[in-house]
Coordinates of C-alpha atoms in Angstrom, one line a residue:
M1 CA -24.5 -22.5 -25.4
K2 CA -27.9 -20.7 -25.0
K3 CA -26.4 -17.2 -24.8
G4 CA -24.4 -17.8 -28.0
S5 CA -20.9 -19.2 -28.3
K6 CA -19.4 -16.1 -29.8
V7 CA -17.6 -13.7 -27.4
K8 CA -16.1 -10.3 -28.2
I9 CA -12.8 -9.4 -26.5
I10 CA -11.8 -5.8 -26.8
G11 CA -8.1 -5.2 -26.4
G12 CA -5.1 -7.4 -27.3
G13 CA -2.9 -6.7 -24.3
L14 CA -2.0 -9.2 -21.6
A15 CA -5.5 -9.5 -20.2
G16 CA -7.2 -9.6 -23.6
S17 CA -4.7 -12.2 -25.0
E18 CA -5.1 -14.4 -22.0
S19 CA -8.9 -14.2 -22.2
A20 CA -8.9 -15.0 -25.9
Y21 CA -6.7 -18.1 -25.3
Q22 CA -8.7 -19.4 -22.4
L23 CA -12.0 -19.1 -24.3
A24 CA -10.7 -20.4 -27.6
K25 CA -9.1 -23.5 -26.0
R26 CA -12.5 -24.3 -24.5
G27 CA -14.1 -24.2 -27.9
V28 CA -15.6 -20.8 -27.8
E29 CA -15.7 -18.6 -31.0
V30 CA -13.8 -15.4 -30.1
V31 CA -13.7 -12.1 -31.9
L32 CA -10.6 -10.3 -30.7
V33 CA -10.8 -6.6 -31.5
D34 CA -7.6 -4.4 -31.2
I35 CA -6.7 -1.0 -32.5
K36 CA -3.2 -2.1 -33.6
P37 CA -1.5 -2.1 -36.0
K38 CA -3.7 0.4 -37.9
A39 CA -3.3 2.8 -34.9
F40 CA -1.3 3.0 -31.7
T41 CA -2.0 4.5 -28.3
P42 CA 0.8 7.0 -27.2
A43 CA 2.4 4.2 -25.1
H44 CA 2.5 1.5 -27.7
H45 CA 4.9 0.8 -30.5
N46 CA 4.9 -3.0 -31.2
P47 CA 2.2 -4.2 -33.6
N48 CA 2.0 -7.6 -31.8
F49 CA -0.3 -8.6 -29.0
A50 CA 0.6 -8.5 -25.3
E51 CA 3.1 -5.7 -25.7
L52 CA 5.1 -5.0 -22.5
V53 CA 5.2 -1.2 -22.2
C54 CA 7.0 -0.1 -19.0
S55 CA 9.3 -3.0 -18.2
N56 CA 10.4 -6.4 -19.4
S57 CA 10.2 -7.8 -15.8
L58 CA 7.2 -9.7 -14.5
K59 CA 8.7 -9.4 -11.0
A60 CA 9.9 -12.1 -8.6
K61 CA 9.9 -15.8 -9.1
G62 CA 9.4 -18.4 -6.3
H63 CA 6.2 -18.9 -4.5
A64 CA 7.5 -17.4 -1.2
T65 CA 7.0 -13.9 -2.9
S66 CA 3.6 -12.5 -3.6
S67 CA 4.3 -12.0 -7.3
G68 CA 5.9 -15.4 -7.6
L69 CA 2.9 -17.1 -5.9
L70 CA 0.6 -15.3 -8.3
K71 CA 2.6 -16.7 -11.3
E72 CA 2.6 -20.2 -9.7
E73 CA -1.2 -20.1 -9.4
L74 CA -1.5 -18.9 -13.0
L75 CA 0.7 -21.7 -14.2
E76 CA -1.6 -24.2 -12.4
L77 CA -4.5 -22.7 -14.4
D78 CA -2.6 -23.0 -17.7
S79 CA -1.9 -19.3 -18.3
L80 CA -0.7 -18.6 -21.8
I81 CA 1.1 -15.4 -20.7
I82 CA 3.1 -16.9 -17.9
K83 CA 4.0 -20.1 -19.9
T84 CA 5.3 -17.8 -22.7
A85 CA 7.1 -15.6 -20.3
Y86 CA 9.2 -18.6 -19.1
D87 CA 9.7 -19.8 -22.7
T88 CA 11.2 -16.4 -23.6
S89 CA 12.9 -15.5 -20.4
V90 CA 16.3 -13.8 -20.0
A91 CA 18.6 -13.9 -17.0
A92 CA 17.4 -11.6 -14.3
G93 CA 18.4 -13.1 -11.0
G94 CA 15.4 -13.9 -8.9
A95 CA 13.0 -12.1 -11.3
L96 CA 11.2 -13.4 -14.4
A97 CA 12.2 -11.1 -17.2
V98 CA 11.5 -11.7 -20.9
E99 CA 12.9 -10.7 -24.2
R100 CA 10.1 -8.3 -25.1
E101 CA 9.9 -8.8 -28.9
A102 CA 10.1 -12.6 -28.7
F103 CA 7.5 -12.7 -25.9
S104 CA 4.9 -10.6 -27.8
Q105 CA 5.7 -12.4 -31.1
K106 CA 5.1 -15.8 -29.5
I107 CA 1.8 -14.7 -27.9
T108 CA 0.7 -13.3 -31.3
D109 CA 1.6 -16.5 -33.1
T110 CA -0.3 -18.6 -30.6
I111 CA -3.4 -16.4 -30.9
K112 CA -3.3 -16.4 -34.7
S113 CA -2.9 -20.1 -34.8
M114 CA -6.1 -20.8 -33.0
P115 CA -8.8 -21.3 -35.7
N116 CA -11.7 -20.1 -33.5
I117 CA -10.2 -16.7 -32.9
N118 CA -11.2 -14.1 -35.5
I119 CA -8.9 -11.0 -35.2
V120 CA -10.4 -7.6 -36.1
C121 CA -8.2 -4.5 -36.4
E122 CA -10.3 -1.5 -35.6
E123 CA -11.0 1.0 -32.8
Y124 CA -13.9 -0.3 -30.8
K125 CA -16.1 2.7 -29.8
E126 CA -19.5 1.6 -28.5
I127 CA -20.2 -1.3 -26.1
D128 CA -23.0 -3.6 -27.1
I129 CA -24.7 -4.6 -23.9
N130 CA -26.5 -7.4 -25.7
A131 CA -23.3 -9.2 -26.8
P132 CA -21.1 -11.2 -24.4
T133 CA -18.0 -9.0 -24.2
I134 CA -14.8 -8.8 -22.2
I135 CA -13.4 -5.2 -22.1
A136 CA -9.6 -5.3 -21.6
T137 CA -8.4 -2.1 -23.2
G138 CA -6.0 -1.1 -20.5
P139 CA -4.9 2.2 -18.9
L140 CA -5.0 4.1 -22.2
T141 CA -8.6 3.3 -23.3
T142 CA -9.5 5.5 -26.2
G143 CA -12.0 8.4 -25.8
D144 CA -15.2 7.0 -27.4
L145 CA -14.9 3.6 -25.7
A146 CA -14.1 5.3 -22.4
N147 CA -17.2 7.4 -22.8
S148 CA -19.3 4.3 -23.6
L149 CA -17.9 2.6 -20.5
K150 CA -18.5 5.7 -18.4
N151 CA -22.2 5.6 -19.4
L152 CA -22.4 2.0 -18.2
T153 CA -20.7 2.8 -14.9
D154 CA -22.9 5.8 -14.0
G155 CA -20.2 8.3 -14.9
E156 CA -18.5 9.0 -11.6
H157 CA -17.3 5.4 -11.3
L158 CA -14.7 5.7 -14.1
Y159 CA -11.3 7.3 -13.4
F160 CA -8.6 8.4 -15.7
F161 CA -5.7 9.3 -13.4
D162 CA -4.2 7.2 -10.6
S163 CA -2.8 9.2 -7.7
A164 CA -2.2 6.5 -5.1
A165 CA -0.3 6.9 -1.9
P166 CA 2.2 4.3 -0.7
I167 CA 1.0 1.3 1.3
V168 CA 2.9 -0.5 4.1
T169 CA 2.3 -3.6 6.0
A170 CA 1.0 -3.2 9.6
E171 CA 3.5 -5.7 11.0
S172 CA 6.5 -3.7 9.7
I173 CA 5.5 -0.5 11.5
D174 CA 7.5 0.4 14.6
Y175 CA 4.6 1.0 17.1
D176 CA 7.0 2.3 19.7
N177 CA 7.3 5.4 17.5
A178 CA 3.6 5.7 16.7
F179 CA 0.3 6.4 18.5
W180 CA -3.4 6.0 17.7
G181 CA -5.8 8.9 17.6
S182 CA -7.7 11.4 15.5
R183 CA -7.3 15.2 15.6
Y184 CA -8.9 16.7 18.7
Q185 CA -9.9 13.2 19.7
K186 CA -12.8 13.3 17.2
G187 CA -13.7 10.1 15.4
G188 CA -11.9 7.6 17.6
D189 CA -8.6 5.9 16.9
D190 CA -9.0 6.1 13.1
Y191 CA -5.4 7.0 12.4
L192 CA -2.0 5.6 13.3
N193 CA 0.2 8.7 13.9
C194 CA 3.9 8.7 13.2
P195 CA 5.5 11.7 15.0
M196 CA 8.8 13.5 14.1
N197 CA 10.8 15.9 16.2
K198 CA 12.4 19.0 14.6
E199 CA 15.7 17.3 13.7
Q200 CA 14.0 14.3 12.2
Y201 CA 11.5 16.4 10.2
E202 CA 14.2 18.6 8.7
L203 CA 16.3 15.6 7.7
F204 CA 13.2 14.1 6.1
W205 CA 12.3 17.4 4.3
N206 CA 15.8 17.9 3.0
E207 CA 16.0 14.4 1.5
L208 CA 12.5 14.7 0.1
V209 CA 13.0 17.9 -1.9
N210 CA 16.3 16.6 -3.3
S211 CA 15.0 13.2 -4.4
A212 CA 14.7 11.9 -8.0
C213 CA 11.3 11.8 -9.6
V214 CA 9.9 9.7 -12.4
E215 CA 9.6 11.6 -15.7
L216 CA 6.0 11.8 -16.8
K217 CA 5.2 10.6 -20.3
G218 CA 4.0 13.2 -22.8
F219 CA 0.4 11.9 -22.8
E220 CA 0.2 12.3 -19.0
G221 CA 1.1 15.9 -18.7
K222 CA 0.1 18.2 -15.8
E223 CA -3.4 16.9 -15.6
V224 CA -2.3 14.2 -13.2
F225 CA -1.4 16.9 -10.6
E226 CA -4.8 18.7 -10.7
G227 CA -6.3 18.6 -7.2
C228 CA -3.6 16.1 -6.1
M229 CA -0.3 17.8 -5.6
P230 CA 2.7 15.5 -5.1
I231 CA 4.2 15.7 -1.6
E232 CA 7.6 16.5 -3.0
V233 CA 6.3 19.5 -5.0
M234 CA 4.4 20.8 -1.9
A235 CA 7.6 20.4 0.2
K236 CA 9.6 22.6 -2.3
R237 CA 7.3 25.5 -1.5
G238 CA 9.0 25.9 1.9
I239 CA 10.4 23.9 4.8
D240 CA 7.2 24.4 6.9
T241 CA 4.7 23.9 4.1
L242 CA 4.1 20.2 5.0
R243 CA 3.7 21.1 8.7
F244 CA 0.7 23.2 7.7
G245 CA -0.5 20.6 5.3
P246 CA -0.6 16.7 5.4
L247 CA 2.0 16.6 8.3
K248 CA 0.4 19.2 10.5
P249 CA 0.5 18.2 14.2
V250 CA -2.5 20.4 15.2
G251 CA -5.0 18.6 17.4
L252 CA -2.8 15.6 18.1
K253 CA -1.0 14.6 21.3
D254 CA 1.6 11.8 21.5
K255 CA 1.9 9.2 24.2
D256 CA 3.3 11.7 26.6
G257 CA 0.5 14.2 26.0
N258 CA 2.7 16.5 23.9
R259 CA 2.1 17.9 20.5
P260 CA 4.7 16.6 18.0
Y261 CA 6.7 18.8 15.7
A262 CA 5.2 17.0 12.6
V263 CA 3.0 14.0 12.1
V264 CA 2.6 11.5 9.3
Q265 CA -0.8 9.9 9.5
L266 CA -1.5 6.3 8.4
R267 CA -5.0 5.1 7.6
A268 CA -6.0 1.5 7.5
E269 CA -6.4 0.2 3.9
N270 CA -8.6 -2.8 4.8
N271 CA -10.9 -3.9 7.6
E272 CA -8.4 -6.3 9.0
K273 CA -5.9 -3.4 9.4
T274 CA -3.0 -5.4 7.9
L275 CA -2.2 -2.6 5.4
F276 CA -1.9 1.1 6.0
N277 CA -1.5 4.0 3.5
L278 CA 0.4 7.2 4.1
V279 CA -2.2 9.9 4.1
G280 CA -1.5 12.8 1.7
F281 CA 1.6 11.1 0.3
Q282 CA 0.7 11.2 -3.4
T283 CA 4.1 11.2 -5.0
N284 CA 6.0 11.0 -8.2
L285 CA 9.3 9.9 -6.6
K286 CA 11.1 6.9 -8.1
F287 CA 10.3 3.7 -6.1
G288 CA 13.8 3.4 -4.7
E289 CA 13.7 7.0 -3.5
Q290 CA 10.3 6.4 -1.8
K291 CA 11.8 3.5 0.2
R292 CA 14.8 5.6 1.1
V293 CA 13.1 8.8 2.1
F294 CA 9.9 7.5 3.7
S295 CA 12.0 5.2 5.8
L296 CA 13.4 8.3 7.5
I297 CA 10.1 8.6 9.3
P298 CA 10.9 6.9 12.6
A299 CA 7.8 4.6 12.8
L300 CA 8.6 3.5 9.2
K301 CA 12.3 2.9 9.5
N302 CA 11.7 -0.8 8.8
A303 CA 8.6 -0.5 6.7
E304 CA 7.7 -3.0 4.1
F305 CA 6.1 -1.3 1.1
V306 CA 3.6 -3.4 -0.7
R307 CA 2.8 -0.6 -3.1
Y308 CA 4.7 2.6 -3.9
G309 CA 3.0 5.8 -4.7
V310 CA 2.1 6.4 -8.3
M311 CA 0.9 9.3 -10.3
H312 CA 0.2 8.3 -13.9
R313 CA -2.5 7.9 -16.6
N314 CA -4.5 4.9 -15.6
T315 CA -8.1 4.4 -16.7
Y316 CA -9.9 2.2 -14.3
I317 CA -13.4 1.7 -12.9
N318 CA -14.5 1.8 -9.3
A319 CA -14.6 -1.9 -9.0
P320 CA -16.3 -2.3 -5.6
K321 CA -19.3 -0.3 -7.0
C322 CA -19.4 -1.8 -10.5
L323 CA -18.0 -5.4 -10.5
N324 CA -18.9 -8.6 -8.9
K325 CA -16.4 -11.3 -7.9
F326 CA -16.5 -12.8 -11.4
F327 CA -15.3 -9.5 -13.2
Q328 CA -18.8 -9.0 -14.5
L329 CA -20.5 -5.6 -14.4
K330 CA -23.3 -5.8 -11.8
K331 CA -25.8 -4.0 -14.0
Y332 CA -24.9 -5.5 -17.3
P333 CA -24.2 -9.3 -17.0
N334 CA -23.1 -9.7 -20.6
I335 CA -20.1 -7.3 -20.0
F336 CA -16.9 -8.4 -18.2
I337 CA -14.0 -6.1 -17.4
A338 CA -10.4 -7.4 -17.3
G339 CA -6.9 -5.9 -17.0
Q340 CA -6.1 -2.6 -15.4
L341 CA -9.5 -1.3 -16.2
S342 CA -10.8 -3.7 -13.5
G343 CA -8.7 -2.1 -10.7
V344 CA -5.7 -4.5 -10.6
E345 CA -2.2 -3.1 -10.9
G346 CA 0.6 -4.8 -12.8
Y347 CA 1.4 -7.1 -15.6
V348 CA 0.8 -10.4 -13.9
E349 CA -2.3 -9.1 -12.0
S350 CA -3.8 -8.1 -15.4
T351 CA -3.1 -11.5 -16.7
A352 CA -4.9 -13.1 -13.8
S353 CA -8.0 -10.9 -14.3
G354 CA -8.1 -11.9 -18.0
L355 CA -7.8 -15.6 -17.2
I356 CA -10.5 -15.5 -14.5
A357 CA -12.8 -13.3 -16.6
A358 CA -12.6 -15.8 -19.4
I359 CA -13.3 -18.8 -17.2
N360 CA -16.4 -17.0 -15.8
M361 CA -17.5 -15.9 -19.3
Y362 CA -17.3 -19.5 -20.5
K363 CA -19.6 -20.6 -17.6
Y364 CA -21.9 -17.7 -18.1
I365 CA -22.6 -18.4 -21.8
N366 CA -23.1 -22.0 -21.0
D367 CA -25.6 -21.3 -18.2
Q368 CA -23.3 -22.8 -15.6
S369 CA -22.9 -21.5 -12.1
M370 CA -19.7 -19.4 -11.8
T371 CA -17.3 -20.3 -9.0
E372 CA -15.6 -17.7 -6.8
V373 CA -11.8 -18.0 -6.7
P374 CA -10.9 -18.9 -3.0
K375 CA -9.8 -15.7 -1.2
Y376 CA -7.0 -17.8 0.5
S377 CA -5.3 -17.9 -2.9
M378 CA -3.4 -14.8 -4.2
I379 CA -5.8 -14.5 -7.2
G380 CA -8.8 -14.8 -4.9
A381 CA -7.5 -12.3 -2.4
L382 CA -6.8 -9.8 -5.2
I383 CA -10.4 -10.2 -6.5
D384 CA -11.8 -9.9 -3.0
Y385 CA -9.8 -6.7 -2.4
I386 CA -10.9 -4.9 -5.6
T387 CA -14.6 -5.9 -5.2
T388 CA -15.0 -5.1 -1.5
E389 CA -16.5 -1.8 -0.6
R390 CA -14.1 0.8 0.6
K391 CA -14.1 4.6 1.0
D392 CA -11.4 5.5 -1.5
F393 CA -10.7 2.8 -4.0
Q394 CA -7.3 2.6 -5.7
P395 CA -5.9 -0.1 -7.9
M396 CA -4.0 -2.9 -6.1
N397 CA -1.2 -5.3 -6.9
A398 CA -0.6 -8.7 -5.5
N399 CA 0.8 -8.7 -1.9
F400 CA 0.6 -10.9 1.1
G401 CA -1.1 -8.1 3.1
I402 CA -4.4 -8.6 1.3
M403 CA -4.6 -12.3 2.1
P404 CA -6.6 -13.6 5.1
P405 CA -4.3 -14.2 8.1
L406 CA -2.9 -17.6 8.9
D407 CA -4.4 -19.6 11.8
T408 CA -0.8 -19.8 13.2
R409 CA 1.5 -16.8 13.7
F410 CA 5.0 -17.0 12.4
K411 CA 7.6 -14.5 13.5
N412 CA 9.9 -15.3 10.6
K413 CA 8.6 -13.5 7.5
Q414 CA 10.0 -16.1 5.0
E415 CA 8.4 -18.9 6.9
R416 CA 5.1 -17.0 7.1
Y417 CA 5.1 -16.4 3.3
E418 CA 5.9 -20.0 2.7
Q419 CA 2.8 -21.0 4.7
Y420 CA 0.7 -18.5 2.8
S421 CA 1.9 -20.0 -0.4
I422 CA 1.3 -23.6 0.6
R423 CA -2.3 -22.7 1.6
A424 CA -2.9 -20.7 -1.6
L425 CA -1.7 -23.3 -4.0
D426 CA -3.8 -26.0 -2.3
E427 CA -6.8 -23.7 -2.7
I428 CA -6.0 -23.0 -6.4
K429 CA -5.8 -26.8 -7.1
R430 CA -9.3 -27.2 -5.5
Y431 CA -10.6 -24.3 -7.6
K432 CA -9.1 -25.9 -10.7
L433 CA -11.1 -29.1 -10.1
S434 CA -14.3 -27.0 -10.0
I435 CA -13.8 -25.4 -13.4
L436 CA -12.8 -28.5 -15.4

C-alpha cells in the first residue's frame, strides 16, 4: 500500500461505521474519530455508533421499491448496517424498522471487535489533506471542522441549511391539466405550468394555511427561513399573497390562450425530465400534509412524490462541483466525503455512500483503478445524480426517477419497478466481481 495503509474516518454515524467496517475487513488499519461520548451534537443522545436520530425506520423492504432495492444492493455488497438492521428488526409491516438501542449497540460491538480499528474520542477540527481520510460527520458537523471543509470546497460550495422543494415523477403528472411555457414566452418551454381556477385555488389556499407543520428542533431555529420563506407561511399573509408570488399567473397563457387565476410551475430536476420540482414550494409541512394539500393542484391530483419538501439543518457540499463519482474531492484526492455531507439524503443512502467511499479508498491507497458503480443500479444512479452538474443542487434520496429509463415501456408501475430492480441487481453483481 504505497500511500500508507492507515485511513482516518471522521464520524461514527451510519456512513462512518460502514466505511470503517468495509476498510477493516479488507485489512486496512483504521482510525475512527468520533466526538462521542465526551460530547454530543444537539441531535444525539446515544453514546454508541450508528445512532438513529429521527426515526427507527429504514423505509420499505422488497426490491420493487426504491428503498428496498437500495437495501438489496447493499446486502449484496456485505453492508454491516443493513445486515445489522435485519438482525435487530421489529415488526413494521412492509418497512424495515429496528430496535434503536440494540441496533446501535450491535454496530458498536462489531466495530470495537475488529482489531485493526483504533477508536479515538475527540472533536476533529482540521482536515489533514496529506492523510487518506473519509469525512462522514453528518448534518450537524461541528464549527471548526465545517470551516476546514469550507476552505477545501472554496467556501461557497458548503451549505448549512436545506430548503428543498417537493419533487414528483413526470409520469404521474396529469398533462391534460398542464401546459408548457415560460412567462411572456421568454426562454422556451422551460416550465410545466399547472393552472388553477378561482375555486380550485381558494380550496388549495384554505387547506394549505390550516395544515400541520413539522416542529423545528431547537438547534435549527429561525435561520432556516432566512431568504427562503415556507409557502404556508407566505400564504398566511393573505389569500392573494401566493398569486403575487410563486403562483402568479402574469405572463402565462393556458392552452386556450387565457391567463389562469393561479399557476404552480414545475421545473425539470434532471436532463431526462423524469422528475420535476414544485418551484417556490419550500415548506415545513408534514409529509402526509404535503401529499394531501399539493394533490389538490389539478395537474398533481395523482402525483407520485419521490421527495417531500424539507427545511432543516443539513450541512452538505455542492457535490457536482466538489466530488467525483468515487466520493473523492476533486482537488484533494486524499479526502473522501460520505454520508449526508456528500449530498445524499436518508439513512440507507448515507450507508451506501459510506460503503462505496470505503471501497474506493481501499483501491486508492493500493494504487488500483477505482471502478464506477453502474448507473443502472440504484447506488450508481444516486451517485450519478449527486455528481452531475445542475443549476440548483439539493440532496437526493433513492428513487426510481433518477434511474436511466428501461428499453421497454411498462404501463403497470409495479411491473416497471420490478424490471428496474432486476436490471439493477444484475449490475450490482457485476460490480461486485470488479471489486473482489
